[in-house]
Amino acid sequence: MKTLTRRNALKSGIAGAGVAAILPVAGQAFAQEPDPIAASLPGNLPGRERRALDGTWRYILDPFDVAGRKPTGRRSFWQNRIETAETGLIEYEWSSSDQMTIPGDWNTAEPELHYYEGPVYFQREINAGPRPGLRQFLYFEAVNYAATVWLDGAEIARHEGGFTPFAVDITDILARTGAGTHSLVVRADSRHGPETVPGLDFDWKNWGGITRSVWLVEVPVTFIQDVYSRLEGDHLLVDVQLDGPSSANAEVSIALTGDGNASSVSTDGEGRAQLQFDVTGLQRWSPDNPQLYELTVSTASDRLVERIGLRKIETRGREVLLNGEPVYLRGISMHEEAFGPEATREVSQAEARALLAEAKALGCNFVRLAHYPHAEHVARLADEIGLMLWAEIPVYWEEIAYDSPRTLALARQMMRELVMRDRSRASVVMWSVANETPQSDARTRFLETVIADVRALDPSRLITAALNKNVDVGGVRDGEKVIEVRDPLGASLDVVAINQYEGWYGERTPGEIAQVSFRNTYDKPLMFSEFGAGALYGHRGAREERWTEDYQAWLYEETLKVVAETPGCVGLAPWLLKDFRSPRRWHGRFQNLWNRKGLVSPEGHRKQAFFVLQEYYRMKASSA
Ligand code: GCB
């Protein structure tokens, strides 16, 4: 167990920020303030020796949070069983508890947990022991929302944030406890509170549990903790960070397939090295040509292979340039939910591929991953099949405590965990710091702090946020309604993005959308990060009738005309690819606790609006 030091925080990339890697969890979710526990997160997980701890776990539900509130005696679920000495009464024992498959959300796994929000304890046994010359980490890809981890009854980690990974170094523990069977217990608490991220109100289902894979990862004692590569002109810059006792002044070498030249350099006293390659003759990555190269990083004790794409993303005035050429973002927004009548939070590689393939079929070159970090394999798949991505943290709507230092630290931590995980993915072209946040000084300061972190961690990508179109409504000009984008946050963004729902929320019908025009007051690219309408698949009728596919298609037709005419508009990511579960969608006939703004139904049936957008994208692609 390691306590977070300032050095760890610096090493992990935010110079001077002093952000704890693993934060205390909000009062709502935990009774006592836990000690922060941290470990270096081994980056580039798929390139590592690792054993999945997925499969059957036991679980115990604690709906009244008795163990969290009074963590003693009879409800110490981190023990294997509790037996009262005097009476011999067994209060619980893991070996007779219910079973659940991990990864997965409990809402899908058990019908009676469909809307459960609260703590659940999970347990499984792992076979492990000391491994000479190696360090071992327990690595959690995601636990929603707050996690506490115990090994053989001892607490070893806490983490808050339902969508980013965390790891704990268990080398020393295994050295003490020895080889054999160890009991691993995880408490997942899916409740949100006034200071959590997201806060108490959000438009998606709060899928709880160990929602992504758990791994036992092995690395050499001194290992390559992080590799960050990016294009600078015709050079590939590669930053390498070693971790371990022999990190300083160690030789690091790098090779790239297709290049033939290897280069090597020594790390500095902090275990850091930067290497450069001339990649003039190599192909550039793009959605049309998703060429990947193998980057091999080696040290005396470690070797890591990363598949990377070479591409440059930047802005010039009101344009976005991909590899120096203006690009139009033919996008769609998407939640992380698998196809199927039930939907699930756990999206396997195959399911992610199916979702991205549908976006490709729509004619997209861009996907907005809303509203939180999606699984790591999504960006890797997008690298491979050729899609640009927008990646976002769930600073969402107004119920975020913009004045709270705790909430700010949490948002910074989430952003850092996301950026560190994905900053070598060519597909990721934009980081989004927020969605539809209310304008206030506190909000703007909060987000500017997050933005400054992102610029320090990754100067090679664009920064955006989905602004609320209610930013400002300009006056009526020549019978036109001009909506001006003036949110002060725009000053700190590279790409100004707006969500607008003309024709759905508000007074106008789709037929009146043409009366509206949008103007960006910033000399920067503008994109429409959302628009849309609810439609129940198969419900057909007059186009004026809400909830029909016809209404949705009409709204798309009319909105696309306005989008096409908006000056400086670099693209769009309408809301959204597939219908998704949302408990705040109450219409009994049309919604039934689903948000129906998908272009395809939960089972993947295409609605009429799919074809309208597909046609627009065909036209845009052929005129590019
Ligand atoms: C929005 C939100 C999105 C919602 C959508 C809707 O503006 O960003 O999360 O799901 O509207 O359907 O109302």
XYZ file of C-alpha atoms and ligand atoms in Angstrom:
637
model
C 0.000 0.000 0.000
C 1.372 3.400 -0.932
C 0.144 6.733 0.215
C -0.074 9.419 -2.399
C 2.828 11.788 -2.297
C 3.284 15.023 -4.125
C 5.922 13.287 -6.213
C 3.411 10.690 -7.407
C 0.988 13.410 -8.393
C 3.705 15.261 -10.277
C 4.931 12.130 -11.935
C 1.492 11.260 -13.113
C 1.466 14.394 -15.119
C -0.137 17.413 -13.501
C 2.772 19.607 -12.573
C 2.004 21.461 -9.401
C -1.649 20.505 -9.391
C -1.362 18.382 -6.268
C -4.391 16.321 -7.212
C -4.894 13.115 -5.293
C -4.921 10.098 -7.558
C -7.588 8.401 -5.526
C -9.879 10.673 -3.651
C -11.970 10.429 -0.545
C -15.501 9.588 -1.502
C -18.437 11.945 -1.009
C -20.281 11.966 2.294
C -23.377 10.458 0.718
C -21.559 7.382 -0.399
C -19.349 6.759 2.628
C -19.896 7.447 6.290
C -16.287 8.183 7.182
C -13.647 10.044 5.248
C -11.243 7.435 3.957
C -7.503 7.827 3.633
C -6.396 8.382 0.079
C -4.502 5.403 -1.231
C -2.658 5.507 -4.514
C -0.514 3.461 -6.811
C 1.126 4.076 -10.148
C -1.326 3.014 -12.771
C 0.358 0.811 -15.332
C -0.517 2.497 -18.622
C -1.085 0.695 -21.940
C -2.892 -2.157 -20.228
C -3.457 -4.406 -23.257
C 0.296 -4.552 -23.792
C 0.840 -6.112 -20.351
C 1.059 -9.605 -18.916
C -2.267 -9.908 -17.168
C -4.830 -12.343 -15.904
C -8.541 -11.522 -16.013
C -10.369 -11.782 -12.710
C -13.675 -11.764 -14.552
C -16.248 -14.490 -14.184
C -18.323 -15.542 -11.219
C -18.146 -13.393 -8.117
C -20.287 -13.596 -4.959
C -22.284 -10.608 -3.814
C -24.098 -9.257 -0.769
C -26.540 -6.390 -0.994
C -26.419 -3.763 1.738
C -29.412 -1.531 0.941
C -29.298 0.264 4.294
C -25.547 0.707 4.080
C -25.138 -0.796 7.525
C -21.563 -1.860 6.909
C -20.663 1.538 5.488
C -22.207 3.402 8.391
C -21.062 1.075 11.208
C -18.121 -0.780 9.811
C -17.585 -3.194 12.651
C -18.447 -6.664 13.816
C -21.292 -8.516 12.275
C -21.346 -6.747 8.974
C -17.660 -6.688 8.122
C -18.190 -8.074 4.669
C -14.499 -7.779 3.910
C -14.021 -10.848 6.172
C -14.794 -14.269 4.748
C -17.524 -14.929 7.266
C -18.640 -13.670 10.636
C -19.506 -16.075 13.383
C -20.538 -14.863 16.841
C -18.181 -16.648 19.224
C -20.648 -17.072 22.101
C -23.549 -18.433 20.112
C -21.974 -19.906 16.997
C -24.411 -17.887 14.891
C -23.092 -17.300 11.399
C -24.192 -13.846 10.216
C -22.950 -14.331 6.691
C -20.382 -16.342 4.809
C -19.221 -15.573 1.314
C -19.272 -19.202 0.288
C -23.081 -19.304 0.522
C -23.804 -15.865 -0.966
C -25.430 -15.220 -4.327
C -23.414 -15.141 -7.521
C -23.059 -12.612 -10.317
C -20.991 -12.451 -13.487
C -18.333 -9.762 -13.590
C -17.954 -7.513 -15.486
C -21.566 -6.481 -15.611
C -24.097 -4.164 -14.090
C -26.291 -5.524 -11.324
C -29.357 -3.867 -12.856
C -29.246 -6.303 -15.763
C -27.949 -9.276 -13.801
C -30.817 -9.424 -11.320
C -34.364 -8.313 -12.175
C -34.955 -7.195 -8.584
C -31.937 -4.899 -8.799
C -33.167 -3.155 -11.918
C -33.398 0.230 -10.186
C -31.243 -0.469 -7.160
C -28.841 2.310 -6.195
C -26.665 1.721 -3.181
C -23.822 -0.401 -1.904
C -23.164 -3.952 -3.029
C -20.224 -6.028 -1.797
C -18.569 -8.411 -4.234
C -16.139 -11.196 -3.446
C -14.030 -13.715 -5.233
C -10.947 -15.732 -4.471
C -7.757 -15.237 -6.382
C -4.774 -17.479 -6.577
C -1.679 -15.360 -6.255
C 1.621 -15.098 -4.489
C 4.959 -13.326 -4.557
C 6.664 -13.320 -7.979
C 10.385 -12.589 -7.718
C 11.462 -9.713 -9.951
C 7.885 -8.639 -10.657
C 5.368 -6.164 -9.332
C 1.709 -7.049 -9.258
C -1.238 -4.719 -9.533
C -4.948 -5.193 -9.194
C -6.361 -3.151 -12.027
C -10.020 -2.122 -12.227
C -11.163 -0.761 -15.575
C -14.283 0.768 -13.979
C -16.478 0.412 -10.918
C -19.626 2.536 -10.775
C -19.649 4.753 -8.786
C -17.423 4.554 -5.722
C -15.234 1.590 -4.890
C -13.463 0.256 -1.829
C -11.181 -2.751 -2.177
C -10.018 -5.220 0.461
C -7.539 -8.051 0.130
C -7.688 -10.714 2.854
C -9.701 -8.338 5.028
C -7.318 -5.358 4.729
C -8.481 -2.256 2.910
C -6.131 -1.520 0.024
C -7.816 1.070 -2.204
C -10.632 3.542 -2.623
C -11.650 5.214 -5.822
C -14.406 7.552 -6.877
C -15.682 7.928 -10.425
C -17.593 5.311 -12.342
C -15.854 5.343 -15.707
C -12.096 5.535 -15.306
C -9.536 2.942 -14.253
C -7.626 2.631 -11.008
C -5.009 0.200 -9.781
C -3.391 -0.846 -6.553
C 0.071 -2.311 -6.133
C -0.264 -5.524 -4.110
C 3.358 -6.672 -4.372
C 4.162 -5.975 -0.718
C 0.918 -7.492 0.532
C 1.555 -10.703 -1.389
C 5.134 -10.793 -0.082
C 3.720 -10.736 3.465
C 0.787 -13.072 2.991
C 2.450 -15.575 0.650
C 1.260 -17.808 -2.143
C -2.207 -19.312 -2.120
C -5.829 -18.306 -2.181
C -6.654 -14.725 -1.292
C -10.032 -13.174 -0.756
C -10.717 -10.073 -2.816
C -13.697 -7.947 -1.761
C -14.975 -4.882 -3.612
C -17.687 -2.563 -2.397
C -19.390 -0.748 -5.255
C -21.723 2.055 -4.257
C -23.704 3.508 -7.133
C -25.268 6.428 -5.232
C -24.539 9.975 -6.254
C -24.599 13.009 -4.032
C -24.404 16.778 -4.090
C -20.633 16.770 -4.637
C -20.223 13.813 -6.985
C -19.519 13.824 -10.741
C -22.045 13.502 -12.246
C -24.319 14.975 -9.580
C -27.827 13.898 -8.652
C -29.572 14.423 -11.975
C -28.534 12.949 -15.292
C -30.320 11.551 -18.305
C -29.067 7.989 -18.401
C -29.445 4.896 -16.326
C -27.170 4.628 -13.345
C -25.829 1.179 -14.078
C -24.118 -0.029 -10.882
C -21.373 -2.525 -10.221
C -18.031 -3.729 -11.457
C -18.968 -2.758 -14.971
C -15.648 -3.400 -16.718
C -12.951 -6.043 -16.373
C -10.689 -6.581 -13.363
C -7.106 -7.707 -13.940
C -4.098 -8.968 -12.067
C -1.285 -7.262 -13.938
C 2.376 -8.211 -13.720
C 5.189 -5.837 -14.568
C 8.930 -5.908 -13.940
C 10.099 -4.172 -10.758
C 11.197 -1.247 -12.888
C 8.636 -0.919 -15.643
C 7.484 1.334 -18.465
C 4.646 3.068 -16.692
C 3.574 5.377 -19.488
C 4.204 5.948 -23.177
C 2.768 9.068 -24.771
C 3.258 9.618 -28.482
C 2.169 12.447 -30.742
C 3.063 14.073 -34.042
C 4.964 17.347 -34.090
C 5.534 18.388 -37.681
C 7.175 15.415 -39.357
C 8.384 13.998 -36.076
C 6.850 11.531 -33.720
C 7.547 12.639 -30.156
C 7.488 9.850 -27.618
C 7.515 10.541 -23.880
C 8.369 7.569 -21.713
C 7.990 7.364 -17.951
C 9.611 4.545 -16.007
C 8.551 3.544 -12.524
C 10.582 1.543 -10.032
C 13.948 1.579 -8.281
C 16.078 1.662 -11.460
C 14.087 4.335 -13.310
C 16.727 7.041 -13.209
C 19.457 7.182 -15.873
C 18.177 4.036 -17.541
C 18.503 3.346 -21.250
C 15.239 3.424 -23.229
C 15.028 2.492 -26.870
C 12.246 2.810 -29.350
C 11.485 1.332 -32.731
C 8.642 1.885 -35.142
C 7.599 -0.662 -37.766
C 8.027 0.654 -41.248
C 10.764 3.010 -40.166
C 13.784 0.783 -39.657
C 15.547 3.235 -37.383
C 15.709 2.535 -33.690
C 16.686 5.291 -31.364
C 17.696 5.279 -27.725
C 18.243 7.709 -24.954
C 18.776 7.767 -21.174
C 16.087 8.722 -18.686
C 16.564 11.672 -16.357
C 16.632 11.472 -12.561
C 12.827 11.167 -12.495
C 12.749 8.227 -14.893
C 11.569 10.313 -17.842
C 12.812 10.310 -21.400
C 11.733 11.896 -24.643
C 12.546 10.400 -28.023
C 11.907 11.611 -31.541
C 11.493 9.973 -34.903
C 11.396 11.451 -38.323
C 8.231 9.925 -39.832
C 8.209 11.871 -43.091
C 7.803 8.823 -45.300
C 5.130 7.083 -43.228
C 1.404 7.187 -43.854
C -0.892 9.457 -41.904
C -3.834 8.000 -40.001
C -7.313 9.171 -40.991
C -10.821 7.669 -41.008
C -10.290 6.848 -44.695
C -6.889 5.326 -44.097
C -6.641 4.036 -40.516
C -3.040 2.938 -40.869
C -1.451 1.821 -37.583
C 2.223 1.205 -36.798
C 3.795 -0.761 -33.992
C 5.776 1.302 -31.568
C 8.092 -0.829 -29.439
C 9.586 0.655 -26.301
C 12.322 -1.323 -24.510
C 14.422 -0.965 -21.401
C 16.845 -3.387 -19.738
C 13.943 -5.007 -17.890
C 10.777 -4.242 -19.827
C 9.279 -4.113 -23.321
C 5.964 -2.650 -24.412
C 4.368 -2.674 -27.852
C 1.750 -0.064 -28.741
C -0.255 0.213 -31.977
C -0.403 3.850 -32.894
C -1.613 6.023 -35.734
C 0.255 9.097 -36.961
C -1.991 12.083 -37.351
C -2.215 15.754 -36.557
C -5.369 17.570 -35.451
C -5.476 21.363 -35.135
C -7.596 24.394 -35.878
C -7.033 27.312 -38.236
C -9.481 30.145 -37.722
C -12.903 28.547 -38.025
C -11.620 25.302 -39.530
C -10.546 21.970 -38.091
C -7.579 20.474 -39.901
C -6.761 16.792 -40.000
C -3.223 16.245 -41.242
C -3.217 19.799 -42.532
C -6.490 19.521 -44.513
C -9.887 20.947 -43.507
C -12.167 18.181 -42.301
C -15.938 18.087 -41.819
C -16.988 16.083 -38.761
C -19.740 13.743 -39.885
C -20.613 12.610 -36.397
C -23.132 10.966 -34.157
C -23.387 10.915 -30.360
C -23.509 7.617 -28.543
C -24.022 6.293 -25.014
C -22.160 3.239 -23.792
C -24.961 0.690 -23.994
C -25.007 -2.532 -25.946
C -27.628 -3.327 -28.595
C -30.443 -5.550 -27.372
C -33.896 -5.293 -25.832
C -32.462 -4.989 -22.336
C -29.349 -2.918 -23.030
C -26.435 -3.254 -20.616
C -23.665 -1.012 -19.463
C -21.083 -3.663 -20.111
C -20.154 -3.315 -23.758
C -17.846 -6.103 -24.896
C -15.396 -5.656 -27.750
C -17.858 -7.302 -30.130
C -20.701 -5.068 -28.945
C -18.563 -1.948 -29.220
C -17.607 -3.000 -32.722
C -21.290 -3.382 -33.626
C -22.077 0.130 -32.359
C -19.156 1.699 -34.198
C -19.991 -0.271 -37.340
C -23.478 1.243 -37.254
C -21.936 4.717 -37.028
C -19.767 3.854 -40.028
C -22.822 2.625 -41.929
C -24.446 5.970 -41.219
C -21.530 7.591 -43.014
C -19.763 8.923 -39.933
C -16.114 9.766 -39.607
C -16.630 11.017 -36.047
C -18.360 9.781 -32.876
C -19.098 11.725 -29.740
C -18.694 9.333 -26.798
C -21.231 10.809 -24.398
C -21.253 11.697 -21.485
C -18.456 9.921 -19.651
C -15.364 7.901 -20.569
C -16.292 4.767 -22.481
C -14.286 1.535 -22.153
C -10.666 1.669 -23.256
C -11.247 -0.807 -26.079
C -13.649 1.602 -27.808
C -10.856 4.031 -28.690
C -8.619 1.149 -29.760
C -11.359 -0.123 -32.077
C -11.884 3.369 -33.461
C -8.135 3.560 -34.171
C -8.444 0.341 -36.107
C -11.617 0.964 -38.101
C -11.085 4.679 -38.652
C -13.313 6.956 -36.612
C -12.403 10.204 -34.912
C -13.645 10.463 -31.342
C -14.794 13.064 -28.867
C -14.110 11.842 -25.293
C -15.822 13.451 -22.315
C -16.108 13.490 -18.528
C -19.520 13.631 -16.807
C -19.487 17.259 -15.657
C -23.106 17.366 -16.674
C -25.931 19.887 -16.255
C -26.388 22.203 -13.361
C -26.243 19.807 -10.454
C -22.490 19.891 -10.146
C -21.045 21.652 -7.082
C -18.988 24.168 -9.063
C -17.996 25.906 -5.819
C -16.751 22.768 -4.125
C -12.969 22.142 -4.061
C -13.721 18.480 -3.546
C -15.826 18.266 -6.693
C -13.222 20.165 -8.679
C -10.491 17.785 -7.495
C -12.689 14.891 -8.544
C -13.350 16.297 -12.028
C -9.627 16.930 -12.465
C -8.858 13.398 -11.378
C -11.380 11.916 -13.838
C -10.066 14.014 -16.668
C -6.507 13.016 -15.869
C -7.397 9.320 -15.664
C -9.111 9.553 -19.048
C -6.357 11.538 -20.743
C -3.605 9.319 -19.364
C -5.458 6.233 -20.546
C -6.205 7.409 -24.093
C -3.702 10.081 -25.079
C -1.853 7.824 -27.495
C -4.992 6.947 -29.451
C -5.073 8.556 -32.892
C -8.862 8.270 -32.955
C -9.314 10.626 -30.009
C -9.193 14.118 -31.475
C -11.115 16.104 -28.848
C -11.421 16.158 -25.081
C -14.681 17.542 -23.760
C -14.716 18.916 -20.241
C -18.468 19.276 -19.786
C -22.000 19.044 -21.128
C -24.664 21.780 -20.909
C -23.396 23.558 -17.849
C -25.003 26.739 -16.543
C -23.134 29.983 -17.023
C -21.637 31.315 -13.814
C -18.225 32.525 -12.702
C -17.814 29.489 -10.468
C -18.615 27.141 -13.363
C -16.232 28.915 -15.718
C -13.367 28.914 -13.174
C -14.016 25.236 -12.448
C -13.850 24.256 -16.111
C -10.891 26.513 -16.876
C -8.932 24.644 -14.210
C -9.779 21.318 -15.826
C -8.846 22.734 -19.230
C -5.448 23.929 -17.959
C -4.742 20.391 -16.726
C -5.668 18.893 -20.081
C -3.438 21.309 -21.966
C -0.528 20.341 -19.691
C -1.190 16.608 -20.046
C -1.876 16.601 -23.762
C -1.084 19.634 -25.883
C -1.761 17.633 -29.062
C -5.558 17.556 -29.077
C -8.466 19.965 -29.262
C -10.520 20.918 -26.247
C -14.236 21.393 -26.371
C -17.391 21.381 -24.243
C -21.004 20.949 -25.256
C -22.505 24.328 -24.422
C -26.151 24.887 -23.847
C -27.757 26.771 -26.661
C -29.607 28.871 -24.118
C -26.375 30.765 -23.945
C -27.928 33.805 -25.447
C -30.698 34.616 -27.811
C -29.987 37.557 -30.026
C -32.724 39.851 -31.213
C -35.010 39.301 -34.148
C -33.227 40.372 -37.310
C -35.110 40.557 -40.593
C -37.699 38.202 -39.217
C -34.974 35.747 -38.204
C -34.143 34.469 -34.775
C -30.400 34.661 -34.344
C -28.948 32.495 -31.635
C -25.552 33.789 -30.678
C -23.038 31.587 -28.954
C -21.431 33.745 -26.320
C -20.854 31.516 -23.328
C -17.639 32.905 -21.735
C -16.232 29.380 -21.594
C -15.904 29.592 -25.380
C -12.802 31.744 -24.865
C -10.943 28.727 -23.420
C -12.083 26.140 -25.975
C -10.565 25.190 -29.323
C -13.875 24.054 -30.758
C -17.127 25.650 -29.624
C -19.902 23.076 -29.557
C -23.577 23.606 -28.875
C -26.523 21.421 -28.025
C -29.777 22.760 -29.388
C -33.243 21.260 -29.604
C -35.161 23.568 -31.936
C -38.279 21.753 -33.028
C -38.419 19.459 -30.027
C -38.116 21.382 -26.771
C -39.467 24.915 -27.013
C -42.074 26.546 -29.147
C -41.013 25.956 -32.707
C -42.147 23.057 -34.868
C -39.688 21.448 -37.283
C -41.311 23.553 -40.017
C -40.145 26.680 -38.196
C -36.532 25.649 -37.634
C -35.496 27.491 -40.792
C -36.381 30.746 -39.030
C -33.463 30.231 -36.694
C -29.852 30.912 -37.429
C -26.760 30.381 -35.331
C -23.809 32.686 -34.969
C -20.606 31.944 -33.149
C -19.189 35.090 -31.563
C -15.798 33.368 -31.265
C -13.483 33.195 -34.235
C -13.270 29.442 -33.788
C -14.831 26.345 -35.312
C -18.416 25.658 -34.267
C -20.098 22.297 -34.139
C -23.548 21.047 -33.267
C -22.869 18.524 -30.527
C -26.568 17.634 -30.179
C -29.970 18.034 -31.750
C -32.739 15.505 -32.129
C -36.271 14.323 -31.471
C -37.865 11.306 -29.829
C -39.377 8.638 -32.088
C -40.619 5.176 -31.289
C -39.355 2.745 -33.904
C -42.249 1.507 -36.051
C -44.570 4.330 -35.008
C -45.471 6.022 -38.283
C -47.896 8.813 -39.036
C -48.190 12.414 -40.080
C -44.913 14.259 -39.844
C -46.545 16.785 -37.484
C -47.242 14.011 -34.990
C -44.649 13.783 -32.233
C -43.018 10.445 -31.443
C -43.433 9.238 -35.000
C -40.415 8.338 -37.073
C -41.796 10.842 -39.572
C -41.569 13.761 -37.128
C -37.992 12.853 -36.273
C -37.031 12.564 -39.941
C -38.654 15.922 -40.700
C -36.782 17.551 -37.829
C -33.518 16.158 -39.215
C -34.302 17.440 -42.711
C -35.028 20.935 -41.459
C -32.146 21.078 -38.989
C -29.627 19.874 -41.544
C -30.508 22.810 -43.800
C -29.689 25.214 -40.979
C -26.536 23.299 -40.054
C -25.359 23.464 -43.667
C -25.843 27.216 -43.733
C -24.246 28.020 -40.385
C -21.016 29.937 -40.912
C -17.903 28.263 -39.521
C -19.739 25.023 -38.769
C -17.241 22.161 -38.900
C -19.637 19.348 -38.229
C -22.266 17.749 -36.068
C -22.952 14.875 -33.697
C -26.759 14.625 -33.435
C -28.424 13.035 -30.428
C -28.005 10.016 -30.976
C -27.164 6.652 -32.468
C -29.313 4.303 -30.375
C -32.217 4.665 -27.939
C -30.941 4.336 -24.384
C -32.298 3.609 -20.937
C -33.190 6.594 -18.837
C -35.335 6.501 -15.711
C -36.336 10.135 -16.254
C -38.237 9.370 -19.478
C -41.700 8.770 -18.171
C -44.052 8.708 -21.140
C -45.785 5.368 -20.742
C -46.588 4.756 -24.384
C -43.603 6.131 -26.247
C -40.751 6.106 -23.824
C -41.254 3.590 -21.069
C -38.062 4.688 -19.387
C -36.100 4.868 -22.622
C -34.817 8.009 -24.275
C -36.118 7.547 -27.827
C -33.926 10.021 -29.665
C -31.947 7.186 -31.226
C -31.640 6.846 -34.980
C -31.876 3.134 -34.335
C -34.019 1.206 -31.874
C -32.497 -0.767 -28.971
C -32.481 -3.856 -31.206
C -30.760 -1.968 -34.004
C -33.685 -1.247 -36.356
C -33.078 1.922 -38.318
C -35.625 4.718 -38.089
C -36.434 7.055 -41.022
C -34.170 9.821 -39.727
C -31.189 7.457 -40.018
C -31.573 7.575 -43.776
C -31.969 11.361 -43.826
C -28.684 11.833 -42.011
C -27.021 9.104 -44.064
C -27.942 10.957 -47.232
C -26.557 14.231 -45.863
C -23.303 12.493 -44.935
C -23.062 10.910 -48.393
C -23.399 14.337 -49.918
C -20.828 15.835 -47.517
C -18.361 13.000 -48.117
C -18.592 13.299 -51.872
C -18.184 17.080 -51.808
C -15.148 16.891 -49.481
C -29.397 17.008 -23.703
C -28.400 16.217 -22.965
C -28.564 14.735 -23.211
C -30.038 14.373 -23.134
C -30.753 15.120 -24.243
C -32.264 14.859 -24.287
O -29.242 18.155 -23.972
O -27.086 16.608 -23.210
O -27.821 14.018 -22.264
O -30.246 13.009 -23.206
O -30.573 16.479 -24.079
O -32.666 13.839 -24.814
O -33.002 15.694 -23.777
